[in-house]
């Protein structure tokens, strides 16, 4: 998602570099944007991505995944609370039986 945004937002600067009268000065002036473009292009090449997905499509997919993540996190929190209750109950039962054993040994 970030790579697509960086690539599309800086693509026109790379085109301007090709037509610049002083490419070295232009590149120095726009070093950050050109670096972002080159990093994104390298990422796409490394992952064999030839056609870029639309940014809107990526945003929709990201929102859907974030929603799914939130739902799973809620399930995780509930399971964690249940586990904590079970551990507490286990400790209480173990403590009860230890106390009962001690009172029987004292008799």
PDB file of C-alpha atoms in Angstrom:
ATOM      1  CA  UNK A   1       0.000   0.000   0.000  1.00  0.00           C
ATOM      2  CA  UNK A   2       2.715   2.449   0.975  1.00  0.00           C
ATOM      3  CA  UNK A   3       4.893   1.407  -1.934  1.00  0.00           C
ATOM      4  CA  UNK A   4       2.086   2.066  -4.415  1.00  0.00           C
ATOM      5  CA  UNK A   5       1.422   5.494  -2.918  1.00  0.00           C
ATOM      6  CA  UNK A   6       5.113   6.406  -2.952  1.00  0.00           C
ATOM      7  CA  UNK A   7       5.535   5.171  -6.506  1.00  0.00           C
ATOM      8  CA  UNK A   8       2.532   6.989  -7.937  1.00  0.00           C
ATOM      9  CA  UNK A   9       3.159  10.237  -6.069  1.00  0.00           C
ATOM     10  CA  UNK A  10       6.796  10.472  -7.164  1.00  0.00           C
ATOM     11  CA  UNK A  11       6.505   9.145 -10.696  1.00  0.00           C
ATOM     12  CA  UNK A  12       6.124  12.625 -12.213  1.00  0.00           C
ATOM     13  CA  UNK A  13       9.359  13.769 -10.536  1.00  0.00           C
ATOM     14  CA  UNK A  14      11.273  10.949 -12.207  1.00  0.00           C
ATOM     15  CA  UNK A  15       9.792  11.993 -15.531  1.00  0.00           C
ATOM     16  CA  UNK A  16      10.867  15.573 -14.866  1.00  0.00           C
ATOM     17  CA  UNK A  17      14.372  14.287 -14.127  1.00  0.00           C
ATOM     18  CA  UNK A  18      14.565  12.819 -17.629  1.00  0.00           C
ATOM     19  CA  UNK A  19      13.788  16.206 -19.202  1.00  0.00           C
ATOM     20  CA  UNK A  20      15.739  18.374 -16.749  1.00  0.00           C
ATOM     21  CA  UNK A  21      18.411  20.620 -18.209  1.00  0.00           C
ATOM     22  CA  UNK A  22      20.661  19.985 -15.214  1.00  0.00           C
ATOM     23  CA  UNK A  23      19.862  16.422 -14.064  1.00  0.00           C
ATOM     24  CA  UNK A  24      22.489  16.352 -11.316  1.00  0.00           C
ATOM     25  CA  UNK A  25      21.143  19.503  -9.668  1.00  0.00           C
ATOM     26  CA  UNK A  26      17.554  18.333 -10.107  1.00  0.00           C
ATOM     27  CA  UNK A  27      18.394  14.969  -8.564  1.00  0.00           C
ATOM     28  CA  UNK A  28      20.095  16.657  -5.629  1.00  0.00           C
ATOM     29  CA  UNK A  29      17.089  18.918  -5.104  1.00  0.00           C
ATOM     30  CA  UNK A  30      14.598  15.999  -5.200  1.00  0.00           C
ATOM     31  CA  UNK A  31      16.742  13.318  -3.591  1.00  0.00           C
ATOM     32  CA  UNK A  32      14.119  12.145  -1.063  1.00  0.00           C
ATOM     33  CA  UNK A  33      11.346  11.751  -3.638  1.00  0.00           C
ATOM     34  CA  UNK A  34      13.615   9.975  -6.103  1.00  0.00           C
ATOM     35  CA  UNK A  35      14.853   7.641  -3.386  1.00  0.00           C
ATOM     36  CA  UNK A  36      11.265   6.776  -2.430  1.00  0.00           C
ATOM     37  CA  UNK A  37      10.478   6.102  -6.086  1.00  0.00           C
ATOM     38  CA  UNK A  38      13.531   3.887  -6.535  1.00  0.00           C
ATOM     39  CA  UNK A  39      12.817   1.929  -3.362  1.00  0.00           C
ATOM     40  CA  UNK A  40       9.232   1.326  -4.468  1.00  0.00           C
ATOM     41  CA  UNK A  41      10.349   0.316  -7.962  1.00  0.00           C
ATOM     42  CA  UNK A  42      12.904  -2.098  -6.493  1.00  0.00           C
ATOM     43  CA  UNK A  43      10.213  -3.570  -4.230  1.00  0.00           C
ATOM     44  CA  UNK A  44       7.916  -4.171  -7.191  1.00  0.00           C
ATOM     45  CA  UNK A  45      10.711  -5.705  -9.232  1.00  0.00           C
ATOM     46  CA  UNK A  46      11.802  -7.978  -6.369  1.00  0.00           C
ATOM     47  CA  UNK A  47       8.235  -9.215  -5.894  1.00  0.00           C
ATOM     48  CA  UNK A  48       7.514  -9.584  -9.633  1.00  0.00           C
ATOM     49  CA  UNK A  49       4.733  -7.004  -9.558  1.00  0.00           C
ATOM     50  CA  UNK A  50       4.215  -5.675 -13.063  1.00  0.00           C
ATOM     51  CA  UNK A  51       0.732  -4.181 -12.775  1.00  0.00           C
ATOM     52  CA  UNK A  52       0.033  -1.940  -9.812  1.00  0.00           C
ATOM     53  CA  UNK A  53      -3.285  -2.328  -8.014  1.00  0.00           C
ATOM     54  CA  UNK A  54      -5.337   0.808  -7.563  1.00  0.00           C
ATOM     55  CA  UNK A  55      -4.826   2.709  -4.354  1.00  0.00           C
ATOM     56  CA  UNK A  56      -8.578   2.714  -3.642  1.00  0.00           C
ATOM     57  CA  UNK A  57      -8.698  -1.067  -3.935  1.00  0.00           C
ATOM     58  CA  UNK A  58      -5.787  -1.364  -1.535  1.00  0.00           C
ATOM     59  CA  UNK A  59      -7.434   1.024   0.935  1.00  0.00           C
ATOM     60  CA  UNK A  60     -10.651  -1.026   0.878  1.00  0.00           C
ATOM     61  CA  UNK A  61      -8.715  -4.240   1.427  1.00  0.00           C
ATOM     62  CA  UNK A  62      -6.711  -2.623   4.227  1.00  0.00           C
ATOM     63  CA  UNK A  63      -9.893  -1.426   5.965  1.00  0.00           C
ATOM     64  CA  UNK A  64     -11.406  -4.896   5.665  1.00  0.00           C
ATOM     65  CA  UNK A  65      -8.302  -6.518   7.128  1.00  0.00           C
ATOM     66  CA  UNK A  66      -8.157  -3.962   9.952  1.00  0.00           C
ATOM     67  CA  UNK A  67     -11.776  -4.725  10.803  1.00  0.00           C
ATOM     68  CA  UNK A  68     -11.060  -8.444  10.785  1.00  0.00           C
ATOM     69  CA  UNK A  69      -8.020  -7.883  12.986  1.00  0.00           C
ATOM     70  CA  UNK A  70     -10.119  -5.919  15.496  1.00  0.00           C
ATOM     71  CA  UNK A  71     -12.678  -8.729  15.605  1.00  0.00           C
ATOM     72  CA  UNK A  72      -9.990 -11.339  16.216  1.00  0.00           C
ATOM     73  CA  UNK A  73      -8.417  -9.154  18.882  1.00  0.00           C
ATOM     74  CA  UNK A  74     -11.738  -8.985  20.728  1.00  0.00           C
ATOM     75  CA  UNK A  75     -11.946 -12.784  20.621  1.00  0.00           C
ATOM     76  CA  UNK A  76      -8.374 -12.951  21.885  1.00  0.00           C
ATOM     77  CA  UNK A  77      -9.151 -10.599  24.802  1.00  0.00           C
ATOM     78  CA  UNK A  78     -12.183 -12.692  25.779  1.00  0.00           C
ATOM     79  CA  UNK A  79     -10.164 -15.916  25.632  1.00  0.00           C
ATOM     80  CA  UNK A  80      -7.383 -14.312  27.673  1.00  0.00           C
ATOM     81  CA  UNK A  81      -9.863 -13.205  30.359  1.00  0.00           C
ATOM     82  CA  UNK A  82     -11.359 -16.702  30.443  1.00  0.00           C
ATOM     83  CA  UNK A  83      -7.886 -18.212  30.805  1.00  0.00           C
ATOM     84  CA  UNK A  84      -7.134 -15.850  33.682  1.00  0.00           C
ATOM     85  CA  UNK A  85     -10.361 -16.880  35.433  1.00  0.00           C
ATOM     86  CA  UNK A  86      -9.516 -20.558  34.958  1.00  0.00           C
ATOM     87  CA  UNK A  87      -5.995 -20.077  36.318  1.00  0.00           C
ATOM     88  CA  UNK A  88      -7.392 -18.272  39.351  1.00  0.00           C
ATOM     89  CA  UNK A  89      -9.908 -21.060  39.933  1.00  0.00           C
ATOM     90  CA  UNK A  90      -7.148 -23.669  39.614  1.00  0.00           C
ATOM     91  CA  UNK A  91      -5.015 -21.828  42.177  1.00  0.00           C
ATOM     92  CA  UNK A  92      -7.982 -21.533  44.536  1.00  0.00           C
ATOM     93  CA  UNK A  93      -8.728 -25.263  44.292  1.00  0.00           C
ATOM     94  CA  UNK A  94      -5.065 -26.160  44.808  1.00  0.00           C
ATOM     95  CA  UNK A  95      -4.876 -23.818  47.794  1.00  0.00           C
ATOM     96  CA  UNK A  96      -8.052 -25.298  49.281  1.00  0.00           C
ATOM     97  CA  UNK A  97      -6.738 -28.861  49.048  1.00  0.00           C
ATOM     98  CA  UNK A  98      -3.362 -27.864  50.513  1.00  0.00           C
ATOM     99  CA  UNK A  99      -5.106 -26.284  53.516  1.00  0.00           C
ATOM    100  CA  UNK A 100      -7.303 -29.353  53.932  1.00  0.00           C
ATOM    101  CA  UNK A 101      -4.265 -31.664  53.827  1.00  0.00           C
ATOM    102  CA  UNK A 102      -2.527 -29.554  56.467  1.00  0.00           C
ATOM    103  CA  UNK A 103      -5.541 -29.668  58.804  1.00  0.00           C
ATOM    104  CA  UNK A 104      -5.816 -33.456  58.393  1.00  0.00           C
ATOM    105  CA  UNK A 105      -2.115 -33.904  59.159  1.00  0.00           C
ATOM    106  CA  UNK A 106      -2.465 -31.796  62.308  1.00  0.00           C
ATOM    107  CA  UNK A 107      -5.230 -34.084  63.659  1.00  0.00           C
TER     108      UNK A 107
END
